[in-house]
mmCIF file of C-alpha atoms in Angstrom:
data_model
loop_
_atom_site.group_PDB
_atom_site.id
_atom_site.type_symbol
_atom_site.label_atom_id
_atom_site.label_comp_id
_atom_site.label_asym_id
_atom_site.label_seq_id
_atom_site.Cartn_x
_atom_site.Cartn_y
_atom_site.Cartn_z
ATOM 1 C CA ARG A 1 -10.779 3.974 -19.014
ATOM 2 C CA TYR A 2 -7.493 2.699 -20.427
ATOM 3 C CA TRP A 3 -5.625 1.313 -17.436
ATOM 4 C CA MET A 4 -8.692 -0.276 -15.835
ATOM 5 C CA ASP A 5 -10.127 -1.313 -19.207
ATOM 6 C CA LEU A 6 -13.673 -0.750 -17.956
ATOM 7 C CA THR A 7 -16.784 -1.038 -20.101
ATOM 8 C CA PRO A 8 -20.501 -0.714 -19.266
ATOM 9 C CA SER A 9 -20.723 -4.513 -18.882
ATOM 10 C CA ASP A 10 -17.943 -4.721 -16.256
ATOM 11 C CA ILE A 11 -18.201 -5.112 -12.509
ATOM 12 C CA MET A 12 -15.338 -3.375 -10.710
ATOM 13 C CA TRP A 13 -14.121 -4.360 -7.242
ATOM 14 C CA ASN A 14 -11.577 -2.147 -5.547
ATOM 15 C CA THR A 15 -10.495 -3.174 -2.046
ATOM 16 C CA SER A 16 -9.105 0.258 -1.124
ATOM 17 C CA ASP A 17 -10.143 1.746 2.168
ATOM 18 C CA THR A 18 -12.330 4.810 1.763
ATOM 19 C CA GLY A 19 -9.671 6.910 3.497
ATOM 20 C CA TRP A 20 -7.368 6.451 0.504
ATOM 21 C CA VAL A 21 -7.900 8.483 -2.661
ATOM 22 C CA LYS A 22 -7.651 5.234 -4.644
ATOM 23 C CA ALA A 23 -11.115 4.400 -3.339
ATOM 24 C CA ALA A 24 -12.559 7.512 -4.969
ATOM 25 C CA TRP A 25 -10.803 6.980 -8.288
ATOM 26 C CA SER A 26 -11.390 3.225 -8.568
ATOM 27 C CA SER A 27 -14.711 2.853 -6.793
ATOM 28 C CA ILE A 28 -16.509 5.975 -7.958
ATOM 29 C CA PHE A 29 -15.003 8.112 -10.714
ATOM 30 C CA ALA A 30 -13.560 5.558 -13.168
ATOM 31 C CA PRO A 31 -16.547 3.175 -13.076
ATOM 32 C CA TRP A 32 -18.970 6.104 -13.242
ATOM 33 C CA ILE A 33 -17.226 7.614 -16.273
ATOM 34 C CA CYS A 34 -17.160 4.206 -18.005
ATOM 35 C CA GLY A 35 -20.695 3.195 -17.002
ATOM 36 C CA SER A 36 -19.466 0.165 -15.049
ATOM 37 C CA CYS A 37 -21.034 -1.429 -12.003
ATOM 38 C CA VAL A 38 -19.186 -1.249 -8.672
ATOM 39 C CA PHE A 39 -18.999 -4.220 -6.317
ATOM 40 C CA VAL A 40 -18.886 -3.309 -2.608
ATOM 41 C CA HIS A 41 -17.838 -5.715 0.118
ATOM 42 C CA ASN A 42 -17.688 -4.895 3.827
ATOM 43 C CA MET A 43 -14.397 -6.434 4.869
ATOM 44 C CA PRO A 44 -13.100 -4.972 8.145
ATOM 45 C CA GLN A 45 -9.881 -6.977 7.901
ATOM 46 C CA PHE A 46 -7.993 -8.218 4.858
ATOM 47 C CA LYS A 47 -8.195 -11.992 4.555
ATOM 48 C CA PRO A 48 -6.880 -13.673 1.392
ATOM 49 C CA GLU A 49 -9.433 -16.487 1.614
ATOM 50 C CA ILE A 50 -12.315 -13.977 1.685
ATOM 51 C CA ILE A 51 -10.900 -12.188 -1.378
ATOM 52 C CA ALA A 52 -10.500 -15.498 -3.239
ATOM 53 C CA GLU A 53 -13.970 -16.738 -2.330
ATOM 54 C CA THR A 54 -15.537 -13.410 -3.309
ATOM 55 C CA LEU A 55 -13.780 -13.369 -6.694
ATOM 56 C CA SER A 56 -14.954 -16.943 -7.307
ATOM 57 C CA ARG A 57 -18.527 -16.419 -6.201
ATOM 58 C CA PHE A 58 -19.499 -13.074 -7.760
ATOM 59 C CA PRO A 59 -19.246 -11.946 -11.408
ATOM 60 C CA ILE A 60 -16.429 -9.454 -10.782
ATOM 61 C CA SER A 61 -14.598 -8.723 -14.026
ATOM 62 C CA THR A 62 -12.074 -6.082 -12.888
ATOM 63 C CA PHE A 63 -10.193 -6.316 -9.600
ATOM 64 C CA CYS A 64 -8.037 -3.628 -8.016
ATOM 65 C CA THR A 65 -6.058 -4.022 -4.830
ATOM 66 C CA ALA A 66 -2.841 -2.746 -3.278
ATOM 67 C CA PRO A 67 0.510 -4.375 -4.092
ATOM 68 C CA THR A 68 0.769 -5.623 -0.504
ATOM 69 C CA ALA A 69 -2.553 -7.412 -0.932
ATOM 70 C CA PHE A 70 -1.359 -9.105 -4.141
ATOM 71 C CA ARG A 71 1.737 -10.265 -2.214
ATOM 72 C CA MET A 72 -0.508 -11.815 0.431
ATOM 73 C CA LEU A 73 -2.849 -13.353 -2.138
ATOM 74 C CA VAL A 74 -0.134 -15.248 -4.021
ATOM 75 C CA GLN A 75 1.115 -16.665 -0.710
ATOM 76 C CA HIS A 76 -2.403 -18.023 -0.175
ATOM 77 C CA ASP A 77 -2.149 -19.947 -3.514
ATOM 78 C CA MET A 78 -4.939 -18.623 -5.661
ATOM 79 C CA SER A 79 -4.705 -21.599 -8.030
ATOM 80 C CA ARG A 80 -7.099 -23.468 -5.718
ATOM 81 C CA TYR A 81 -9.906 -21.154 -6.870
ATOM 82 C CA LYS A 82 -11.639 -20.492 -10.181
ATOM 83 C CA PHE A 83 -12.540 -16.966 -11.250
ATOM 84 C CA PRO A 84 -14.988 -17.370 -14.131
ATOM 85 C CA SER A 85 -15.665 -13.651 -14.657
ATOM 86 C CA LEU A 86 -12.338 -12.061 -13.742
ATOM 87 C CA LYS A 87 -10.513 -10.660 -16.774
ATOM 88 C CA HIS A 88 -8.506 -7.635 -15.628
ATOM 89 C CA CYS A 89 -6.423 -6.995 -12.479
ATOM 90 C CA VAL A 90 -4.832 -3.681 -11.531
ATOM 91 C CA THR A 91 -2.700 -2.282 -8.744
ATOM 92 C CA GLY A 92 -1.106 1.018 -7.848
ATOM 93 C CA GLY A 93 0.930 2.610 -5.158
ATOM 94 C CA GLU A 94 4.326 1.154 -4.360
ATOM 95 C CA ALA A 95 6.081 -0.976 -6.975
ATOM 96 C CA LEU A 96 5.148 -4.642 -7.180
ATOM 97 C CA ASN A 97 8.073 -7.058 -7.404
ATOM 98 C CA PRO A 98 8.395 -9.282 -10.510
ATOM 99 C CA GLU A 99 7.956 -12.497 -8.497
ATOM 100 C CA VAL A 100 4.413 -11.500 -7.534
ATOM 101 C CA PHE A 101 3.509 -10.711 -11.153
ATOM 102 C CA ALA A 102 4.794 -14.145 -12.167
ATOM 103 C CA LYS A 103 3.084 -16.038 -9.319
ATOM 104 C CA TRP A 104 -0.249 -14.308 -9.950
ATOM 105 C CA LYS A 105 -0.041 -15.161 -13.651
ATOM 106 C CA THR A 106 0.805 -18.790 -12.854
ATOM 107 C CA GLN A 107 -1.905 -19.129 -10.219
ATOM 108 C CA THR A 108 -4.742 -17.290 -12.004
ATOM 109 C CA GLY A 109 -3.750 -17.044 -15.671
ATOM 110 C CA LEU A 110 -4.169 -13.252 -15.458
ATOM 111 C CA ASP A 111 -1.745 -10.358 -15.689
ATOM 112 C CA ILE A 112 -1.576 -7.584 -13.122
ATOM 113 C CA HIS A 113 -1.568 -4.107 -14.706
ATOM 114 C CA GLU A 114 0.427 -1.760 -12.535
ATOM 115 C CA GLY A 115 -0.265 1.948 -12.550
ATOM 116 C CA TYR A 116 1.763 4.807 -11.203
ATOM 117 C CA GLY A 117 0.437 8.157 -10.161
ATOM 118 C CA GLN A 118 0.297 10.370 -7.204
ATOM 119 C CA THR A 119 -2.973 11.802 -6.019
ATOM 120 C CA GLU A 120 -2.454 14.881 -8.140
ATOM 121 C CA THR A 121 -1.516 12.970 -11.311
ATOM 122 C CA VAL A 122 -4.166 10.252 -11.486
ATOM 123 C CA ARG A 123 -5.285 9.120 -14.946
ATOM 124 C CA LEU A 124 -8.411 7.186 -15.718
#
């Protein structure tokens, strides 16, 4: 509720694989508790251009992906795309380096909110 900043009018997209507990927390429990809609996209392989096009095309307001994915996205240059609905970006897992935070902010105008927690210590 606090880290993801979800409300009943939000659409949450979490790119986590269903084998990772992050998928349960960010694709089921947090949106369910907050009354948010969940966006689901079948993407067998991570491709930055597919992520960018999806964020531009659909009214996704909250986006969650792994730090490695954010690293790949900023290398793709997200400034070529417009994200009219996107307002909140989150990540968790390993630490994200400051350069990626800065590049994402420059390219999209949005901050990345980094969370820390092991499976047993997750907070919504």
